[in-house]
C-alpha cells in the first residue's frame, strides 16, 4: 500500500508563507472545483432527463434534510429517523471493525513472528480471505439471530482478513538487525512485542485498517438490506420499496459521506501516529 | 567491573559450522584468544573469513558448534547480560519510531528508574558529542551521527564488554577518522573493554592495543600482534610513525598471505 506514503505531505523546513498559502488556496480550489461542476452537471442532466429514478441533486438534498436532519438541538439536529437508524448502524459497523482490528492485529503479529505457524495457517488464511464476505450473509442468517448478532458476525468475519494479513506481513518485516539489536540488549518479551514488533508493523497495520474500514461500511449496508429491524441499509431498502427515490438517493449520499468521513479521520490519526516515518524515503517497510 | 588486569573474555577452541553433516561449511575453524579488562582488541582478516560470524558467536547470537566463550568467569550460553553490540548497519540498528534519546534509553527501560535513565542517556549522548540532539529522529541525522547514537546506546548500557562489528565501514573517510578518535577518547575515559571487528588494516592498528589477524575461511588466528604505539594517538602523527608503518605492513602481509 504505497498510498500510505504517497498521500503524506512532505514536511520541509522551508515553506515560504505567502507562496505556501497561495499554493494551498489553489489546491483547495482544485479539489473543490470538480465536485461542484459535477453536481451542477448532474442537476442539469437530471432536470433535462426528467427520470423518476434519477432525481436532481436539489431534490435529493431536500429529501436528505427531511429524512436525516431537522431534529431538535438536543439530538444534534438529527431527526428521529436518523437517531433510530444511523446510530445503530454506526455502532454495529465500528463495533465490528474494532473487534476485527483487535483480533486481526494480535493474531497477525503472532503469526508474522512465527514462520512455522504461518506455514501451517497460510493456506487456510488465503482461502478464508478469498471468500467474498457478502456470500456469507445467508450462512450467518441461518447461524445467528436475525439482527445485530448476524450483522456483527458478517462485519467481523468480512473485515478481519485485511488487518490480519497486513499485520502478519508487517510483523514479518522486522529487519534482522532490528531483531538482533533487541536480542543483544536482552529486551524483555513485552517490550519486544509493544516496542519493536508493533511499531515496525504499524504502517502495514494502518493500511489494513483502512481497507477494513471501507469494507465494514459495505458489509454493514449489505447485512441491513437483508436482515435488519433498523439501520441506514434498511431505510434505503424501505425507500426503494415504496418508490421514494429521493429518499433512497439521500441514503446513498449519507453512506458516501460517512465513508469519506471515516476514511479522513483514520487518515488523520494515521498521519499523527506514523509521524516518525522518514518522509517519503520509506516505502511500506522491509 | 573486574580488576583491570583480569581476563574479561576468554575464547577457547571456538568452532562454528553452518548446518550439520560432514559437508557443512565451516566458518570458524579453531579460534582461541583472550581479551583483558580495559583492552581494545581488533580482529582483522580478509573479507569473508568469518569475522562477523566470530563476533556474533562471541555475542551469543549464534551458538558455537565447538569450544566455548567465557565472559568474566562465566560461560556464555545465549546472549549475556553484560555485553553490548554496535552493528555496522546503524540505520537498521536504531529504531526509527523512537527519538535519538528514546533509542539510547530503550535497553534501560525495564532495568532502571526514570531519573537514572534520563541521567544515563544525557551522559552517553554528551560523551559522543550529541548533547541536545536527543529529541531528533535517528534518520534526521547523518550516518556518522547515527553511528554515534548506536555507540551512545551501548555506553549507556554500561556493558562489561562492547563488541563492534565493522562499526565504521559504511562511513566516509573523514567521519570514520572522527569516530575512531571518539572511540579512543571514550574508552580512555571509561576504561571500556572493546572487541572490534574490521577489514581495514590501518584502522585495526590505529585503534588497538592488540591486533588478532585471522586466516582465510575457515578462520583461525594467524598471529596476535601487540601494538606498542603511544596511548595518545593522532590521525597524522601516529599513522606517519615508523612503528605504525611496520605494524600495518606486517598485518597486510598476513592478511594477503
XYZ file of C-alpha atoms in Angstrom:
543
model
C 0.000 0.000 0.000
C 2.177 2.777 -1.194
C -0.807 5.120 -0.976
C 0.060 5.436 2.715
C 3.227 7.299 1.918
C 2.107 8.980 -1.249
C -0.656 10.957 0.472
C 1.543 12.229 3.280
C 2.720 15.768 2.636
C 6.447 16.281 2.767
C 7.249 18.476 5.716
C 10.069 20.668 4.574
C 11.807 23.215 6.758
C 11.303 25.905 4.165
C 7.799 26.714 3.132
C 7.615 30.408 2.444
C 4.494 31.985 3.998
C 2.979 33.828 1.032
C 3.743 31.332 -1.699
C 2.706 28.412 0.519
C -0.648 29.995 1.398
C -1.326 30.739 -2.262
C -0.435 27.181 -3.221
C -2.705 25.818 -0.502
C -5.589 28.034 -1.674
C -5.068 26.897 -5.254
C -5.023 23.227 -4.292
C -8.205 23.627 -2.189
C -9.887 25.285 -5.148
C -8.763 22.471 -7.438
C -10.119 19.851 -5.075
C -13.487 21.551 -4.652
C -13.971 22.668 -8.250
C -14.500 19.248 -9.832
C -17.202 18.051 -7.374
C -19.066 21.368 -7.721
C -19.009 21.171 -11.501
C -20.076 17.511 -11.341
C -23.074 18.285 -9.102
C -24.159 21.172 -11.350
C -23.838 18.927 -14.419
C -25.871 16.244 -12.659
C -28.554 18.793 -11.751
C -28.836 19.996 -15.351
C -28.817 16.458 -16.766
C -31.410 15.222 -14.256
C -33.767 18.150 -14.916
C -33.380 17.650 -18.677
C -33.820 13.869 -18.454
C -36.751 14.070 -16.006
C -36.495 10.401 -14.985
C -38.072 9.428 -11.627
C -35.103 7.117 -10.982
C -32.563 9.941 -11.247
C -33.877 12.878 -9.213
C -31.857 16.137 -9.385
C -29.429 16.794 -6.505
C -31.583 19.621 -5.154
C -34.499 17.187 -4.656
C -32.136 14.719 -3.023
C -30.865 17.481 -0.753
C -34.441 18.261 0.324
C -35.108 14.574 0.975
C -31.813 14.360 2.846
C -32.867 17.240 5.080
C -36.330 15.799 5.679
C -35.119 12.263 6.354
C -31.962 12.722 8.382
C -31.918 16.295 9.677
C -34.278 18.908 11.050
C -34.383 17.484 14.577
C -34.022 19.447 17.830
C -30.661 20.726 19.055
C -30.668 18.146 21.865
C -30.399 15.460 19.161
C -27.619 17.385 17.394
C -30.256 18.397 14.805
C -30.701 14.783 13.770
C -34.226 13.615 13.008
C -35.801 10.733 14.906
C -35.296 8.501 11.887
C -31.612 9.399 11.911
C -31.196 8.669 15.611
C -33.039 5.372 15.357
C -31.164 4.199 12.271
C -27.787 5.917 11.867
C -26.626 5.313 15.428
C -27.333 1.542 15.467
C -25.739 1.237 12.040
C -22.587 3.033 13.124
C -22.429 1.138 16.407
C -22.503 -2.178 14.535
C -20.039 -1.052 11.909
C -17.482 0.497 14.269
C -18.002 -2.203 16.910
C -17.458 -4.992 14.401
C -14.477 -3.217 12.917
C -12.912 -2.634 16.344
C -13.254 -6.305 17.277
C -11.773 -7.301 13.914
C -8.835 -4.913 14.386
C -8.012 -6.244 17.858
C -8.283 -9.877 16.744
C -6.518 -9.233 13.436
C -3.584 -7.317 14.890
C -2.898 -9.714 17.749
C -3.295 -12.867 15.654
C -1.495 -11.325 12.697
C 1.531 -10.197 14.729
C 1.761 -13.623 16.387
C 1.591 -15.387 13.014
C 4.031 -12.972 11.417
C 6.713 -13.659 14.020
C 6.402 -17.426 13.767
C 7.457 -18.975 10.472
C 6.057 -22.397 11.374
C 2.667 -21.039 12.428
C 2.471 -19.138 9.151
C 3.388 -22.265 7.179
C 0.501 -24.140 8.773
C -2.078 -21.373 8.783
C -1.135 -19.726 5.484
C -3.239 -21.794 3.042
C -6.253 -21.636 5.358
C -5.938 -17.847 5.633
C -5.573 -17.483 1.875
C -8.765 -19.497 1.413
C -10.735 -17.674 4.107
C -9.730 -14.308 2.717
C -10.747 -15.337 -0.810
C -14.380 -15.925 0.220
C -16.399 -12.848 -0.815
C -17.781 -11.632 2.543
C -21.333 -10.963 1.249
C -21.553 -14.645 0.305
C -21.553 -15.423 3.994
C -24.613 -13.315 4.757
C -27.010 -16.217 4.025
C -24.839 -18.515 6.114
C -24.825 -16.162 9.081
C -28.572 -15.579 8.626
C -29.017 -19.267 9.373
C -26.394 -19.458 12.109
C -27.215 -16.354 14.117
C -30.228 -14.464 15.313
C -31.669 -12.045 12.866
C -30.487 -8.508 13.536
C -27.399 -7.353 15.364
C -25.692 -10.746 16.074
C -25.851 -11.777 12.441
C -24.751 -8.339 11.247
C -21.815 -8.219 13.647
C -20.723 -11.693 12.581
C -20.832 -10.645 8.927
C -18.829 -7.485 9.538
C -16.223 -9.095 11.802
C -15.646 -12.104 9.578
C -15.562 -9.965 6.471
C -13.128 -7.288 7.632
C -10.708 -9.230 9.835
C -8.609 -10.555 6.919
C -7.021 -7.377 5.587
C -5.963 -6.418 9.121
C -4.725 -9.898 9.949
C -2.742 -10.426 6.759
C -1.274 -6.925 6.791
C -0.291 -7.295 10.452
C 1.384 -10.620 9.716
C 3.198 -9.066 6.797
C 4.287 -6.084 8.890
C 5.411 -8.204 11.834
C 7.420 -10.397 9.485
C 9.193 -7.378 8.046
C 11.083 -6.520 11.243
C 14.643 -6.291 9.907
C 17.144 -8.943 11.140
C 19.422 -6.236 12.557
C 16.461 -4.777 14.472
C 15.813 -8.270 15.834
C 19.468 -8.809 16.761
C 19.623 -5.417 18.441
C 16.710 -6.409 20.664
C 18.389 -9.762 21.391
C 21.727 -8.212 22.258
C 20.172 -5.826 24.757
C 18.017 -8.642 26.104
C 14.818 -6.711 25.594
C 12.070 -8.419 27.611
C 9.191 -10.033 25.762
C 6.537 -7.372 26.438
C 8.853 -4.570 25.383
C 9.844 -6.543 22.284
C 6.220 -7.002 21.228
C 4.993 -3.496 22.007
C 8.235 -1.586 21.482
C 9.585 -3.246 18.335
C 7.201 -5.619 16.535
C 4.093 -3.462 16.803
C 5.686 -0.148 15.760
C 7.528 -1.890 12.916
C 4.265 -3.397 11.683
C 2.202 -0.253 12.226
C 2.437 1.209 8.700
C 1.091 -2.043 7.245
C -1.462 -2.384 10.032
C -2.871 1.032 9.204
C -3.107 0.162 5.526
C -5.087 -2.940 6.501
C -7.281 -0.967 8.892
C -8.269 1.451 6.142
C -9.193 -1.321 3.730
C -11.170 -2.955 6.538
C -12.997 0.213 7.460
C -14.389 0.716 3.973
C -15.266 -2.995 3.828
C -17.067 -2.641 7.171
C -19.286 0.084 5.730
C -20.150 -2.094 2.733
C -20.956 -5.111 4.876
C -22.989 -3.015 7.281
C -25.249 -1.909 4.412
C -25.499 -5.367 2.849
C -26.369 -7.045 6.129
C -29.027 -4.393 6.798
C -30.555 -4.822 3.367
C -31.430 -8.448 4.113
C -31.972 -8.864 7.798
C -32.473 -5.828 9.989
C -35.042 -4.047 12.099
C -33.266 -0.703 11.803
C -30.271 0.874 10.118
C -29.349 3.020 7.143
C -29.424 -0.018 4.854
C -32.968 -0.846 5.972
C -34.118 2.738 5.304
C -32.525 2.515 1.859
C -34.400 -0.724 1.124
C -37.696 0.636 2.502
C -37.454 3.817 0.430
C -36.822 1.749 -2.675
C -39.818 -0.496 -1.952
C -42.144 2.466 -1.619
C -40.705 4.068 -4.807
C -39.428 7.033 -2.776
C -36.344 7.503 -4.935
C -35.409 10.889 -3.445
C -35.061 9.295 -0.004
C -33.313 6.278 -1.490
C -30.691 8.567 -3.028
C -30.478 10.532 0.231
C -29.462 7.298 1.976
C -26.837 6.656 -0.708
C -25.442 10.159 -0.248
C -25.358 9.679 3.526
C -23.421 6.428 3.132
C -20.937 8.093 0.806
C -20.463 10.986 3.218
C -19.958 8.619 6.165
C -17.434 6.551 4.231
C -15.492 9.648 3.302
C -15.628 10.984 6.852
C -14.344 7.757 8.440
C -11.557 7.431 5.934
C -10.466 11.035 6.520
C -10.491 10.619 10.298
C -8.484 7.402 10.101
C -6.007 9.028 7.716
C -5.543 11.927 10.125
C -4.944 9.501 13.009
C -2.525 7.509 10.866
C -0.594 10.608 9.933
C -0.191 11.507 13.604
C 0.706 8.013 14.783
C 3.145 7.376 11.935
C 4.729 10.823 12.058
C 8.036 9.100 12.890
C 8.338 7.691 9.381
C 11.138 9.239 7.348
C 9.327 11.427 4.819
C 8.909 9.635 1.523
C 12.036 7.502 1.861
C 10.270 4.579 3.459
C 8.069 2.602 1.118
C 5.879 0.201 3.053
C 8.577 -1.489 5.120
C 11.227 -4.179 4.688
C 33.699 -4.315 36.879
C 36.560 -6.738 37.372
C 40.119 -5.831 38.289
C 41.999 -4.092 35.457
C 44.482 -6.889 34.863
C 41.855 -9.652 34.813
C 40.692 -11.566 31.809
C 37.409 -10.169 30.542
C 36.804 -12.526 27.671
C 38.276 -15.939 27.043
C 37.504 -17.677 23.775
C 38.844 -21.196 23.526
C 38.854 -23.571 20.571
C 35.794 -21.904 19.146
C 34.258 -23.535 16.091
C 31.273 -22.661 14.001
C 29.735 -24.567 11.123
C 26.627 -23.671 9.238
C 24.264 -26.621 9.234
C 25.333 -30.147 10.114
C 26.919 -33.179 8.467
C 30.430 -33.657 7.096
C 29.871 -31.235 4.196
C 28.606 -28.351 6.308
C 30.662 -25.232 5.550
C 32.939 -24.247 8.394
C 33.052 -20.516 9.102
C 35.305 -20.649 12.139
C 37.924 -23.377 12.226
C 39.523 -23.176 15.631
C 39.881 -19.813 17.327
C 41.282 -19.106 20.769
C 42.132 -15.727 22.256
C 41.703 -13.606 25.329
C 40.734 -10.008 25.940
C 41.871 -8.423 29.203
C 39.743 -5.906 31.055
C 40.169 -2.422 29.653
C 41.791 -3.637 26.460
C 40.824 -2.700 22.930
C 41.389 -5.639 20.628
C 40.793 -5.578 16.892
C 40.099 -8.631 14.811
C 41.184 -8.183 11.231
C 41.115 -10.626 8.355
C 40.380 -10.993 4.657
C 36.782 -10.367 3.681
C 34.548 -13.386 4.033
C 36.852 -15.049 6.551
C 34.184 -15.354 9.216
C 34.959 -12.251 11.288
C 31.332 -11.295 11.689
C 30.340 -14.876 12.443
C 33.023 -14.932 15.120
C 31.705 -11.714 16.663
C 28.116 -12.959 16.571
C 29.192 -16.184 18.227
C 31.015 -14.279 20.971
C 27.873 -12.148 21.399
C 25.788 -15.279 21.825
C 23.632 -14.505 18.796
C 24.946 -17.712 17.227
C 25.781 -20.771 19.276
C 29.182 -22.296 18.609
C 29.412 -25.843 17.261
C 32.527 -26.359 19.340
C 34.600 -24.691 22.013
C 33.431 -22.086 24.476
C 33.225 -18.396 25.244
C 33.792 -17.281 28.827
C 32.850 -13.741 29.785
C 34.351 -12.668 33.069
C 34.398 -16.098 34.536
C 31.031 -17.270 33.261
C 30.468 -19.496 30.287
C 28.336 -17.772 27.699
C 25.179 -19.569 26.604
C 22.843 -17.284 24.710
C 23.225 -13.540 24.888
C 24.967 -12.357 28.030
C 23.538 -9.563 30.168
C 26.943 -7.954 30.271
C 27.654 -7.012 26.686
C 26.530 -4.581 24.056
C 26.994 -4.696 20.297
C 27.458 -1.838 17.865
C 26.414 -3.050 14.425
C 27.695 -1.851 11.082
C 24.163 -1.209 9.833
C 23.368 1.705 12.139
C 20.271 2.755 10.210
C 18.667 -0.648 10.877
C 20.006 -0.985 14.380
C 18.350 2.240 15.533
C 14.564 2.130 15.750
C 13.125 4.854 13.520
C 9.948 5.233 15.608
C 11.992 6.274 18.644
C 13.822 9.555 19.098
C 17.590 9.601 19.485
C 17.198 9.719 23.277
C 14.464 7.052 23.090
C 16.837 4.713 21.283
C 19.583 5.189 23.855
C 17.055 4.698 26.639
C 15.325 1.666 25.107
C 17.503 -1.092 26.639
C 17.354 0.616 30.046
C 13.568 0.919 30.216
C 12.860 -2.127 32.330
C 16.165 -2.009 34.161
C 16.415 1.434 35.724
C 14.189 4.091 37.252
C 13.178 7.091 35.207
C 15.542 9.632 36.781
C 18.572 7.386 36.445
C 17.665 6.513 32.884
C 17.451 10.145 31.945
C 20.805 10.888 33.549
C 22.481 7.990 31.749
C 21.023 8.973 28.393
C 22.164 12.579 28.780
C 25.620 11.437 29.857
C 26.002 8.965 26.990
C 24.814 11.449 24.380
C 27.210 14.003 25.814
C 30.090 11.538 25.532
C 29.547 11.069 21.814
C 29.041 14.781 21.222
C 25.303 14.620 20.645
C 24.119 16.538 23.711
C 20.957 18.437 22.820
C 20.148 16.221 19.821
C 18.122 13.727 21.863
C 14.762 14.896 20.556
C 15.576 14.273 16.897
C 14.729 11.165 14.929
C 17.734 8.991 14.010
C 17.032 9.374 10.291
C 17.298 13.142 10.585
C 20.984 12.700 11.430
C 23.921 11.935 9.150
C 25.339 8.416 9.028
C 28.223 9.283 11.301
C 25.899 10.834 13.857
C 23.616 7.806 13.715
C 26.548 5.556 14.497
C 27.375 7.867 17.415
C 23.845 7.245 18.709
C 24.487 3.494 18.485
C 27.708 3.932 20.435
C 25.895 6.088 22.998
C 23.262 3.366 23.399
C 25.979 0.792 24.040
C 27.774 3.101 26.505
C 24.594 3.946 28.450
C 24.037 0.213 28.884
C 27.445 0.072 30.651
C 28.436 -3.358 29.415
C 31.499 -5.189 30.695
C 32.383 -5.827 27.069
C 31.498 -3.829 23.995
C 31.510 -5.670 20.689
C 31.729 -3.696 17.482
C 31.034 -5.265 14.094
C 32.744 -3.172 11.397
C 31.263 -0.073 13.052
C 32.825 2.472 10.717
C 32.801 0.520 7.450
C 29.903 2.389 5.871
C 31.145 5.870 6.731
C 33.225 8.257 4.667
C 36.931 8.641 5.476
C 36.683 11.906 7.427
C 33.748 10.739 9.564
C 35.490 7.456 10.124
C 38.612 9.197 11.444
C 36.468 11.358 13.743
C 34.660 8.342 15.153
C 37.893 6.394 15.606
C 39.221 9.222 17.772
C 35.910 9.477 19.599
C 36.087 5.773 20.392
C 39.638 6.073 21.717
C 38.659 9.052 23.871
C 35.565 7.376 25.321
C 37.475 4.225 26.060
C 40.278 6.136 27.780
C 37.756 7.941 29.977
C 35.636 4.925 30.855
C 38.027 2.003 30.566
C 35.536 0.137 28.411
C 36.711 -3.236 27.157
C 36.223 -3.383 23.417
C 36.437 -6.128 20.819
C 36.182 -4.662 17.348
C 35.986 -6.429 14.014
C 37.234 -4.631 10.929
C 38.560 -5.388 7.477
C 40.511 -2.107 7.490
C 44.153 -2.929 8.299
C 45.145 0.665 9.150
C 42.133 1.074 11.382
C 42.947 -2.096 13.299
C 46.479 -0.920 14.036
C 45.421 2.645 14.817
C 42.774 1.657 17.374
C 44.206 -1.407 19.060
C 46.222 -2.494 21.998
C 46.414 -5.801 20.175
C 45.516 -6.980 16.703
C 44.318 -10.501 16.007
C 44.883 -11.478 12.401
C 42.558 -14.152 11.111
C 43.252 -16.510 8.233
C 41.003 -17.086 5.246
C 37.873 -19.136 5.905
C 37.665 -21.354 7.932
C 39.071 -18.776 10.308
C 41.965 -19.464 12.637
C 44.157 -16.938 14.446
C 47.249 -16.448 12.260
C 49.007 -14.137 14.643
C 48.487 -11.810 17.581
C 50.379 -8.531 17.379
C 50.941 -6.215 20.321
C 50.616 -2.628 19.237
C 53.316 -0.659 21.004
C 52.207 2.755 19.894
C 51.843 5.589 22.419
C 48.447 5.620 24.135
C 47.720 9.085 22.759
C 47.047 8.505 19.087
C 46.814 11.058 16.356
C 45.469 10.581 12.844
C 48.500 12.289 11.278
C 51.389 11.689 13.674
C 50.553 8.098 14.621
C 49.802 6.994 11.093
C 53.094 8.505 9.940
C 55.233 6.865 12.615
C 57.717 4.136 11.696
C 56.194 1.692 14.166
C 52.717 2.176 12.678
C 54.030 1.573 9.183
C 55.928 -1.526 10.312
C 52.830 -2.951 12.020
C 50.432 -2.201 9.184
C 52.863 -3.791 6.714
C 53.094 -6.908 8.842
C 49.300 -7.152 9.195
C 48.857 -6.537 5.472
C 51.301 -9.322 4.636
C 49.445 -11.722 6.916
C 46.026 -10.757 5.558
C 47.141 -11.149 1.975
C 49.190 -14.286 2.519
